[in-house]
Short mmCIF file of C-alpha atoms in Angstrom, two decimals:
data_model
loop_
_atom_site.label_atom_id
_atom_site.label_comp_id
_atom_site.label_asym_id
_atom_site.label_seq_id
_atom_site.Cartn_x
_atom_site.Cartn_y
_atom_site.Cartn_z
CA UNK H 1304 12.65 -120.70 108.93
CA UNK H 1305 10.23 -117.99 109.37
CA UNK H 1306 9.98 -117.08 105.44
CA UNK H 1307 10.08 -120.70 104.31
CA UNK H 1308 6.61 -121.26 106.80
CA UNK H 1309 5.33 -118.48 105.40
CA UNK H 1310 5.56 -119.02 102.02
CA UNK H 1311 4.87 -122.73 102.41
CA UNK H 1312 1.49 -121.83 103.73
CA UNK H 1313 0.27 -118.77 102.63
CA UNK H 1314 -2.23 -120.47 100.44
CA UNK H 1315 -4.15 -121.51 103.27
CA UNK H 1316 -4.67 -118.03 104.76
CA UNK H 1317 -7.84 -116.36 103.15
CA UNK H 1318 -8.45 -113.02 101.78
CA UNK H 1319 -11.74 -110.72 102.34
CA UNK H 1320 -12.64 -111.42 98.73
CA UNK H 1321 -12.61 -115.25 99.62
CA UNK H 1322 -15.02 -114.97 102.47
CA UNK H 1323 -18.98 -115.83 101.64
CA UNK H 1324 -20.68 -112.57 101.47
CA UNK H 1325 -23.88 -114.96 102.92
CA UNK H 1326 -22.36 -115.60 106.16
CA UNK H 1327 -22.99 -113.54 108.84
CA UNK H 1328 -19.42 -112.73 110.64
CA UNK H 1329 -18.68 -110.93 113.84
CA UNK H 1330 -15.58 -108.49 113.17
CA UNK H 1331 -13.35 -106.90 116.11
CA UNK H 1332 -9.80 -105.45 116.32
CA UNK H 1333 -6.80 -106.38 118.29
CA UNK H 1334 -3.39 -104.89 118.82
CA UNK H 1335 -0.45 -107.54 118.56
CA UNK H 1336 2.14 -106.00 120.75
CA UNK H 1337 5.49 -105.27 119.76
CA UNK H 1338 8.84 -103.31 120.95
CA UNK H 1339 8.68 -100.06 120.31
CA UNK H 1340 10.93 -98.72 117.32
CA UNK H 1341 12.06 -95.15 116.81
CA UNK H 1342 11.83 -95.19 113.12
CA UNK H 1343 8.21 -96.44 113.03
CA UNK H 1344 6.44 -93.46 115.71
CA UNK H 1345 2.73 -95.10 114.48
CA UNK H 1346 2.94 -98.32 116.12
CA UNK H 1347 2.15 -96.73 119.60
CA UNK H 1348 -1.87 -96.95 120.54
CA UNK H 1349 -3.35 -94.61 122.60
CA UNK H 1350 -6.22 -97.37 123.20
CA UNK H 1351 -3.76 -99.38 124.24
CA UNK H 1352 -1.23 -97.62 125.57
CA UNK H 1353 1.62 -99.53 124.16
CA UNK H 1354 2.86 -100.14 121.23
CA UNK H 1355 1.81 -102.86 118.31
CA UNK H 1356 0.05 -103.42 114.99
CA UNK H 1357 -3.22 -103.57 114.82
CA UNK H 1358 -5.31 -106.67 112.54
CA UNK H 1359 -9.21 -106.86 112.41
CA UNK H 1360 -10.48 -110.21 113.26
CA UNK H 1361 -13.70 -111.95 111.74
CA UNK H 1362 -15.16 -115.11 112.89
CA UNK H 1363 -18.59 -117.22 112.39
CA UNK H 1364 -20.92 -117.07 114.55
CA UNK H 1365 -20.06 -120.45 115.87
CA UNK H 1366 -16.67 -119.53 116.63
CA UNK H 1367 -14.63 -120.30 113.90
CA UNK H 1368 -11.70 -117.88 112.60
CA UNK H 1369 -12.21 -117.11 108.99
CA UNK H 1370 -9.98 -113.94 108.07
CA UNK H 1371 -7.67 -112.09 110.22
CA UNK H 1372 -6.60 -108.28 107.80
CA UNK H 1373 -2.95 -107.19 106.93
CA UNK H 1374 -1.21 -106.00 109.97
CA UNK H 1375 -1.68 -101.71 110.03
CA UNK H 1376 0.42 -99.27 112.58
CA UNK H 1377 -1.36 -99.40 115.74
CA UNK H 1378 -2.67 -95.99 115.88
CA UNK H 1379 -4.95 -97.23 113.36
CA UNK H 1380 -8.29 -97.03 114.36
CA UNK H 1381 -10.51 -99.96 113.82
CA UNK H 1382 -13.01 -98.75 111.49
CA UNK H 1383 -9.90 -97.32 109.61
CA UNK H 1384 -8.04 -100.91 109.62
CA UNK H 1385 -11.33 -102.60 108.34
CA UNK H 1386 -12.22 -100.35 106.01
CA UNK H 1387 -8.51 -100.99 104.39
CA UNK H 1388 -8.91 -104.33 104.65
CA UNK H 1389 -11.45 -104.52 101.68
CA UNK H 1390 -14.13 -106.32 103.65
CA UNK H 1391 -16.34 -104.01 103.43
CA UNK H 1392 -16.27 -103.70 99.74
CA UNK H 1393 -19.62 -104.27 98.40
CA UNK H 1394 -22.59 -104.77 100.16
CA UNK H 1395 -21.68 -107.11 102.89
CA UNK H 1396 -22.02 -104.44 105.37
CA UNK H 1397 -25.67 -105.66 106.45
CA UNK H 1398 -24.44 -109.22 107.70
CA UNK H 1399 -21.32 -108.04 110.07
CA UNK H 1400 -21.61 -107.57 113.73
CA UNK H 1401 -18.92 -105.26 115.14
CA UNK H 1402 -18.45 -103.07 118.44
CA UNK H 1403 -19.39 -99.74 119.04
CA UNK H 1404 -16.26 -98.88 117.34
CA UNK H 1405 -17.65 -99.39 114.20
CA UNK H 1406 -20.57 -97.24 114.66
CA UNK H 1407 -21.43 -95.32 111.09
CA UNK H 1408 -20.23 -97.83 108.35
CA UNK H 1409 -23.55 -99.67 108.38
CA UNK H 1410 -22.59 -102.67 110.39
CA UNK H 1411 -25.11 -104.26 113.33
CA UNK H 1412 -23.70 -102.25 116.43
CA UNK H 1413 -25.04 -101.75 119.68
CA UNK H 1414 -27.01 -98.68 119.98
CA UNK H 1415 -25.19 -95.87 121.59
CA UNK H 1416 -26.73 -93.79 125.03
CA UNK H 1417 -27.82 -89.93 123.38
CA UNK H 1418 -26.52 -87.54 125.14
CA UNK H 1419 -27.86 -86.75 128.35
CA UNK H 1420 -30.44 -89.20 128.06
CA UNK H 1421 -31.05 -93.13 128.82
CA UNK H 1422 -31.79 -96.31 126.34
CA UNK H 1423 -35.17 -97.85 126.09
CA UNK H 1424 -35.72 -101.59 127.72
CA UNK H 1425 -35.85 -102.49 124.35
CA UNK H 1426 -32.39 -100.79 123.26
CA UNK H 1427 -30.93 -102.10 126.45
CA UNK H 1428 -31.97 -105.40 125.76
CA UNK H 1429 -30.88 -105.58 122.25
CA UNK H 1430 -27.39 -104.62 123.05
CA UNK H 1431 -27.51 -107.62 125.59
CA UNK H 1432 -28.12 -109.99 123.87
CA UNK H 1433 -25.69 -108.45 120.81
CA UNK H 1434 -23.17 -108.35 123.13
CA UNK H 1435 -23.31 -111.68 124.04
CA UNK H 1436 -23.05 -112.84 120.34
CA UNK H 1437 -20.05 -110.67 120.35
CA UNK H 1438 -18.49 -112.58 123.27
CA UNK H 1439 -17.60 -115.15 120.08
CA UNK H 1440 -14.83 -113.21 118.64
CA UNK H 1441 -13.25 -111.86 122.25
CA UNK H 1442 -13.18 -116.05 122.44
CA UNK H 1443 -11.52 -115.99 118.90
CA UNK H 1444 -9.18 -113.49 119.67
CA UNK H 1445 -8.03 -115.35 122.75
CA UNK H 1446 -7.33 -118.63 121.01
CA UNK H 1447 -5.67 -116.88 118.31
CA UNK H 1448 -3.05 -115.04 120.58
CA UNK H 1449 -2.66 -118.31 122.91
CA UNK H 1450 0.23 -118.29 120.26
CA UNK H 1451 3.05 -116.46 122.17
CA UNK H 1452 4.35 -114.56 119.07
CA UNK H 1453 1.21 -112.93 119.12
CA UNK H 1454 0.53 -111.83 122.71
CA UNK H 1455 3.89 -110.70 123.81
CA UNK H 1456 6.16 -108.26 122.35
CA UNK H 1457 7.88 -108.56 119.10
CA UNK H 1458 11.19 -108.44 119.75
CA UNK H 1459 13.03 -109.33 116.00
CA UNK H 1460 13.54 -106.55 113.73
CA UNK H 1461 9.82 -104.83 112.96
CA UNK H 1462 10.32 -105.59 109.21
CA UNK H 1463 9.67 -108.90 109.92
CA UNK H 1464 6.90 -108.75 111.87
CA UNK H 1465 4.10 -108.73 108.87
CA UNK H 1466 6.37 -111.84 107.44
CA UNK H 1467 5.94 -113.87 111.01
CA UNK H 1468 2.16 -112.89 111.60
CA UNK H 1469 1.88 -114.24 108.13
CA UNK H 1470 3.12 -117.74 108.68
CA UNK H 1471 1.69 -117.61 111.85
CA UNK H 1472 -1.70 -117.21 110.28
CA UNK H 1473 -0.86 -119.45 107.52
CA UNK H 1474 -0.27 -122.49 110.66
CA UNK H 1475 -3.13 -121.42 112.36
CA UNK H 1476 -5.38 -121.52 109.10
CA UNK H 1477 -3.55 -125.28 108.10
CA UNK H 1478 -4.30 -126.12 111.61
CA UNK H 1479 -7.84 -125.32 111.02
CA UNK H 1480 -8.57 -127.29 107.90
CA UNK H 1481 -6.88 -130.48 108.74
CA UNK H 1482 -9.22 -130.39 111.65
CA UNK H 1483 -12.17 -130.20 109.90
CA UNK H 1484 -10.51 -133.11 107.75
CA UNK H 1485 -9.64 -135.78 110.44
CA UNK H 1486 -12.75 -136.96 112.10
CA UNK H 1487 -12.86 -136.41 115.98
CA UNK H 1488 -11.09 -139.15 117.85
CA UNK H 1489 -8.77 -140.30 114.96
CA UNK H 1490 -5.74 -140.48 116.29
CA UNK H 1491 -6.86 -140.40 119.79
CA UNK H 1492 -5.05 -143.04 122.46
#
């Protein structure tokens, strides 16, 4: 069933060259867990201490999922996974917010403590209120791994895994559109 979802939905699941290189996104990574396979040693995260795959994540500013990157071992570090992703091709650097993970490929971070030194009031109070922009894609994150194929481990063979995150997307994305195609309270008893 798995391939058939996938397949049957794919279309709806958008790539970074589809995304509007106008719209300012807020990008983070997340590990989906999974069992932990002899044969495949880079799926373990030291971040994480367990092992998974890890996808980058972008969403509007509003909230809404747009893109979610191919699955990567999960030893990948973020900047790593996004910079394989092919988002970043371009010049859409400028209009991404991002952790402090992604400090030095041009995206709005938060401004980093020097060493041995303090932040400003005004450096403090820019990554406050940064931070609470970026409390949008924890929220996407969440809602994204309320599916339970997602948040627990991955227990079928791991050369499926990519295949089910795939259709899994591909729902999620359907799921998305038809919503923003049935007017609120059709349907409703």
């Amino acid at each position: 069933m798995t391939p058939a979802l996938a397949d049957a939905t794919a279309d709806w699941i958008p790539v970074a060259d589809d995304l509007d290189p106008e719209v300012p996104l807020i990008i983070d990574g997340t590990l989906l867990p999974c069992w932990s396979w002899a044969d495949v040693p880079d799926l373990y995260s030291g971040k994480h201490h367990t092992t998974g795959v890890n996808v980058q994540v972008a969403a509007t500013l509003s909230d809404r999922l747009l893109w979610v990157s191919d699955p990567l071992p999960g030893s990948t570090h973020d900047l790593t996974a996004l910079r394989a992703s092919g988002l970043l091709d371009g010049n859409r650097a400028a209009t991404i917010i991002a952790d402090k993970g992604y400090i030095g490929a041009g995206l709005i971070t938060p401004i980093k403590k020097p060493p041995k030194g303090e932040l400003t009031d005004d450096r403090k109070q820019f990554n406050k209120e940064l931070n609470a922009i970026r409390a949008t894609i924890e929220r996407t994150i969440a809602h994204l791994k309320t599916w339970r194929i997602l948040h627990t481990d991955y227990r079928r063979p791991y050369h499926t895994f990519a295949q089910t995150i795939t259709a899994v997307l591909g729902l999620q994305f359907l799921k998305l559109a038809l919503a923003c195609l049935i007017p609120s309270g059709v349907g409703a008893q």
